[in-house]
Short mmCIF file of the C-alpha atoms (twelve columns), coordinates in Angstrom:
data_MODEL
# 
_entry.id   MODEL 
# 
loop_
_atom_site.group_PDB 
_atom_site.id 
_atom_site.type_symbol 
_atom_site.label_atom_id 
_atom_site.label_alt_id 
_atom_site.label_comp_id 
_atom_site.label_asym_id 
_atom_site.label_seq_id 
_atom_site.Cartn_x 
_atom_site.Cartn_y 
_atom_site.Cartn_z 
_atom_site.pdbx_PDB_model_num 
ATOM 1   C CA . MET A 1   -23.387 24.513   -20.780 1 
ATOM 2   C CA . ASP A 2   -24.376 21.424   -22.776 1 
ATOM 3   C CA . SER A 3   -24.516 17.960   -21.250 1 
ATOM 4   C CA . PHE A 4   -21.452 15.763   -21.816 1 
ATOM 5   C CA . THR A 5   -21.276 11.990   -22.352 1 
ATOM 6   C CA . PRO A 6   -17.904 10.383   -21.587 1 
ATOM 7   C CA . ALA A 7   -16.198 8.265    -24.253 1 
ATOM 8   C CA . GLU A 8   -16.954 4.553    -24.381 1 
ATOM 9   C CA . ILE A 9   -13.845 2.420    -23.929 1 
ATOM 10  C CA . ASP A 10  -14.075 -1.393   -24.168 1 
ATOM 11  C CA . GLY A 11  -13.406 -3.034   -20.834 1 
ATOM 12  C CA . TYR A 12  -13.798 0.220    -18.845 1 
ATOM 13  C CA . THR A 13  -16.597 2.090    -17.085 1 
ATOM 14  C CA . PRO A 14  -16.549 5.892    -16.618 1 
ATOM 15  C CA . SER A 15  -17.022 7.236    -13.093 1 
ATOM 16  C CA . GLN A 16  -19.994 9.240    -14.411 1 
ATOM 17  C CA . ALA A 17  -22.322 8.152    -17.188 1 
ATOM 18  C CA . GLU A 18  -23.080 11.786   -18.052 1 
ATOM 19  C CA . VAL A 19  -22.279 15.313   -16.945 1 
ATOM 20  C CA . ALA A 20  -25.597 17.167   -16.721 1 
ATOM 21  C CA . GLN A 21  -26.464 20.284   -18.674 1 
ATOM 22  C CA . GLU A 22  -26.084 23.408   -16.565 1 
ATOM 23  C CA . THR A 23  -27.319 26.951   -16.966 1 
ATOM 24  C CA . VAL A 24  -24.612 29.567   -16.378 1 
ATOM 25  C CA . LYS A 25  -25.643 32.336   -13.976 1 
ATOM 26  C CA . ASN A 26  -23.962 35.496   -12.789 1 
ATOM 27  C CA . GLY A 27  -21.541 34.821   -9.971  1 
ATOM 28  C CA . MET A 28  -20.658 31.257   -10.972 1 
ATOM 29  C CA . THR A 29  -17.032 30.272   -10.752 1 
ATOM 30  C CA . ASP A 30  -15.010 28.009   -13.001 1 
ATOM 31  C CA . GLN A 31  -15.616 24.291   -12.488 1 
ATOM 32  C CA . THR A 32  -13.610 21.173   -13.189 1 
ATOM 33  C CA . VAL A 33  -15.346 17.809   -13.587 1 
ATOM 34  C CA . ASN A 34  -12.994 14.829   -13.325 1 
ATOM 35  C CA . ILE A 35  -14.056 11.599   -15.009 1 
ATOM 36  C CA . THR A 36  -12.004 8.498    -14.311 1 
ATOM 37  C CA . TYR A 37  -12.227 5.088    -15.946 1 
ATOM 38  C CA . ASN A 38  -12.283 1.843    -13.996 1 
ATOM 39  C CA . SER A 39  -11.627 -1.505   -15.619 1 
ATOM 40  C CA . ILE A 40  -14.550 -3.898   -15.702 1 
ATOM 41  C CA . PRO A 41  -13.605 -7.111   -13.939 1 
ATOM 42  C CA . GLY A 42  -13.608 -10.084  -16.290 1 
ATOM 43  C CA . PRO A 43  -15.111 -13.450  -15.560 1 
ATOM 44  C CA . LYS A 44  -13.525 -15.419  -12.752 1 
ATOM 45  C CA . ASP A 45  -11.658 -18.652  -13.318 1 
ATOM 46  C CA . GLY A 46  -13.749 -21.716  -12.630 1 
ATOM 47  C CA . GLN A 47  -13.888 -25.499  -12.819 1 
ATOM 48  C CA . GLN A 48  -16.352 -28.067  -14.038 1 
ATOM 49  C CA . VAL A 49  -16.176 -31.711  -12.953 1 
ATOM 50  C CA . VAL A 50  -17.271 -34.328  -15.497 1 
ATOM 51  C CA . HIS A 51  -18.508 -37.610  -14.027 1 
ATOM 52  C CA . TYR A 52  -18.579 -40.681  -16.257 1 
ATOM 53  C CA . VAL A 53  -21.427 -42.729  -14.765 1 
ATOM 54  C CA . ASP A 54  -22.461 -46.334  -15.482 1 
ATOM 55  C CA . PRO A 55  -26.142 -47.346  -15.857 1 
ATOM 56  C CA . ASP A 56  -26.284 -48.251  -12.139 1 
ATOM 57  C CA . GLY A 57  -25.318 -44.680  -11.180 1 
ATOM 58  C CA . ASN A 58  -21.735 -45.492  -10.160 1 
ATOM 59  C CA . VAL A 59  -19.049 -42.929  -11.028 1 
ATOM 60  C CA . VAL A 60  -16.463 -44.841  -13.091 1 
ATOM 61  C CA . THR A 61  -14.039 -41.923  -13.474 1 
ATOM 62  C CA . THR A 62  -13.934 -38.128  -13.370 1 
ATOM 63  C CA . GLN A 63  -12.383 -35.369  -15.456 1 
ATOM 64  C CA . THR A 64  -11.892 -31.735  -14.408 1 
ATOM 65  C CA . LEU A 65  -12.152 -28.838  -16.855 1 
ATOM 66  C CA . THR A 66  -10.955 -25.296  -16.167 1 
ATOM 67  C CA . GLY A 67  -11.940 -22.043  -17.798 1 
ATOM 68  C CA . LYS A 68  -13.762 -18.785  -17.213 1 
ATOM 69  C CA . GLN A 69  -16.946 -18.938  -15.138 1 
ATOM 70  C CA . ASP A 70  -20.145 -19.124  -17.254 1 
ATOM 71  C CA . GLU A 71  -18.224 -19.621  -20.507 1 
ATOM 72  C CA . ASP A 72  -18.272 -22.638  -22.825 1 
ATOM 73  C CA . VAL A 73  -14.915 -24.374  -23.169 1 
ATOM 74  C CA . PRO A 74  -13.882 -26.981  -25.768 1 
ATOM 75  C CA . PHE A 75  -14.360 -30.509  -24.439 1 
ATOM 76  C CA . THR A 76  -12.240 -33.535  -25.288 1 
ATOM 77  C CA . PRO A 77  -13.773 -36.538  -23.516 1 
ATOM 78  C CA . GLN A 78  -11.642 -39.013  -21.583 1 
ATOM 79  C CA . VAL A 79  -13.993 -41.993  -21.685 1 
ATOM 80  C CA . PRO A 80  -12.433 -44.955  -19.829 1 
ATOM 81  C CA . GLU A 81  -11.023 -47.796  -21.916 1 
ATOM 82  C CA . ASN A 82  -13.623 -50.344  -23.065 1 
ATOM 83  C CA . TRP A 83  -16.526 -48.017  -22.211 1 
ATOM 84  C CA . THR A 84  -18.662 -46.038  -24.646 1 
ATOM 85  C CA . PRO A 85  -20.993 -43.050  -24.157 1 
ATOM 86  C CA . VAL A 86  -24.692 -43.897  -24.217 1 
ATOM 87  C CA . ASN A 87  -25.832 -40.652  -25.887 1 
ATOM 88  C CA . GLY A 88  -22.636 -39.200  -27.330 1 
ATOM 89  C CA . VAL A 89  -20.629 -36.357  -25.797 1 
ATOM 90  C CA . PRO A 90  -20.800 -32.583  -26.183 1 
ATOM 91  C CA . SER A 91  -18.067 -30.659  -28.001 1 
ATOM 92  C CA . THR A 92  -18.168 -27.857  -25.404 1 
ATOM 93  C CA . ILE A 93  -19.099 -27.659  -21.722 1 
ATOM 94  C CA . LYS A 94  -20.127 -24.545  -19.768 1 
ATOM 95  C CA . ILE A 95  -18.022 -23.814  -16.682 1 
ATOM 96  C CA . THR A 96  -20.539 -23.398  -13.845 1 
ATOM 97  C CA . GLY A 97  -18.592 -24.678  -10.881 1 
ATOM 98  C CA . GLY A 98  -20.792 -27.763  -10.819 1 
ATOM 99  C CA . THR A 99  -20.860 -31.270  -12.256 1 
ATOM 100 C CA . THR A 100 -21.636 -32.563  -15.741 1 
ATOM 101 C CA . THR A 101 -22.671 -36.216  -16.034 1 
ATOM 102 C CA . ILE A 102 -21.970 -38.415  -19.050 1 
ATOM 103 C CA . LEU A 103 -23.703 -41.797  -19.050 1 
ATOM 104 C CA . ILE A 104 -21.445 -44.617  -20.262 1 
ATOM 105 C CA . LYS A 105 -21.880 -48.347  -20.818 1 
ATOM 106 C CA . HIS A 106 -19.626 -51.362  -21.361 1 
ATOM 107 C CA . LYS A 107 -18.277 -51.848  -24.867 1 
ATOM 108 C CA . ILE A 108 -19.147 -55.237  -26.315 1 
ATOM 109 C CA . ALA A 109 -17.752 -57.240  -29.198 1 
ATOM 110 C CA . GLU A 110 -19.220 -60.022  -31.282 1 
ATOM 111 C CA . VAL A 111 -17.213 -63.223  -30.950 1 
ATOM 112 C CA . SER A 112 -17.378 -66.668  -32.507 1 
ATOM 113 C CA . ASP A 113 -16.102 -70.123  -31.687 1 
ATOM 114 C CA . SER A 114 -15.944 -73.380  -33.626 1 
ATOM 115 C CA . ARG A 115 -14.826 -76.938  -33.101 1 
ATOM 116 C CA . THR A 116 -14.224 -79.813  -35.397 1 
ATOM 117 C CA . VAL A 117 -15.354 -83.276  -34.342 1 
ATOM 118 C CA . THR A 118 -13.683 -86.264  -35.994 1 
ATOM 119 C CA . ARG A 119 -15.107 -89.775  -36.166 1 
ATOM 120 C CA . THR A 120 -12.848 -92.612  -37.286 1 
ATOM 121 C CA . ILE A 121 -14.492 -95.815  -38.503 1 
ATOM 122 C CA . VAL A 122 -12.344 -98.921  -38.545 1 
ATOM 123 C CA . GLU A 123 -13.677 -101.916 -40.523 1 
ATOM 124 C CA . GLU A 124 -12.043 -105.245 -39.831 1 
ATOM 125 C CA . LEU A 125 -12.567 -106.947 -43.161 1 
ATOM 126 C CA . PRO A 126 -11.446 -110.493 -43.999 1 
ATOM 127 C CA . SER A 127 -9.109  -108.949 -46.543 1 
ATOM 128 C CA . GLY A 128 -7.690  -106.465 -44.027 1 
ATOM 129 C CA . THR A 129 -8.479  -103.375 -42.079 1 
ATOM 130 C CA . LYS A 130 -10.131 -100.442 -43.761 1 
ATOM 131 C CA . THR A 131 -10.366 -97.018  -42.114 1 
ATOM 132 C CA . ALA A 132 -12.723 -94.140  -42.911 1 
ATOM 133 C CA . THR A 133 -12.582 -90.709  -41.321 1 
ATOM 134 C CA . GLN A 134 -15.501 -88.284  -41.034 1 
ATOM 135 C CA . THR A 135 -15.337 -84.706  -39.745 1 
ATOM 136 C CA . ALA A 136 -17.959 -82.140  -38.918 1 
ATOM 137 C CA . THR A 137 -17.515 -78.570  -37.735 1 
ATOM 138 C CA . ILE A 138 -19.926 -76.832  -35.381 1 
ATOM 139 C CA . SER A 139 -19.886 -73.190  -34.386 1 
ATOM 140 C CA . ARG A 140 -21.471 -70.629  -32.109 1 
ATOM 141 C CA . THR A 141 -21.554 -66.862  -31.741 1 
ATOM 142 C CA . GLY A 142 -21.657 -64.666  -28.697 1 
ATOM 143 C CA . ILE A 143 -21.160 -61.248  -27.167 1 
ATOM 144 C CA . LYS A 144 -18.077 -60.422  -25.079 1 
ATOM 145 C CA . ASP A 145 -18.226 -57.647  -22.468 1 
ATOM 146 C CA . LEU A 146 -14.888 -55.838  -22.907 1 
ATOM 147 C CA . VAL A 147 -14.965 -54.435  -19.357 1 
ATOM 148 C CA . THR A 148 -15.638 -57.662  -17.437 1 
ATOM 149 C CA . GLY A 149 -14.258 -60.103  -20.008 1 
ATOM 150 C CA . GLU A 150 -17.416 -62.229  -19.687 1 
ATOM 151 C CA . THR A 151 -18.887 -63.822  -22.814 1 
ATOM 152 C CA . SER A 152 -22.531 -64.755  -23.369 1 
ATOM 153 C CA . TRP A 153 -22.739 -67.548  -25.922 1 
ATOM 154 C CA . ASN A 154 -25.570 -68.522  -28.234 1 
ATOM 155 C CA . GLY A 155 -26.203 -72.225  -28.894 1 
ATOM 156 C CA . TRP A 156 -23.979 -74.439  -31.034 1 
ATOM 157 C CA . THR A 157 -24.946 -75.149  -34.631 1 
ATOM 158 C CA . THR A 158 -25.385 -78.774  -35.632 1 
ATOM 159 C CA . SER A 159 -23.662 -80.573  -38.461 1 
# 
């Protein structure tokens, strides 16, 4: 009798990979070979923790992703308000049961400030009082840390 290879069925494994060839001899009796199919277990559910870490190594916030173990899942970052990623963020993350770290830093904004200074000159003339007004505006620029609210100013301009 010829060898026999069981059918391939996606998601299943046959109980025997092959039924061996056999030579028929006098005195042999009928035989039945039973082949059963067992489902292949799929990947297990898993989690991946995403830590958003500041430059000093402090965890600012965390995010937990779920999916199938060892598979990439779509990633939508939840970067805290007024923080920004240092090197961008991935579009997918592999579920390994471990931790993924995303380095973040404070967002900053350019700011400016100005003031107007007024000088009033009063002349007491024999014919009466005469007044002259002079104004000058000075300004400065700076950087505001949107997390702490602190501003670092550059020097004032002169006028």
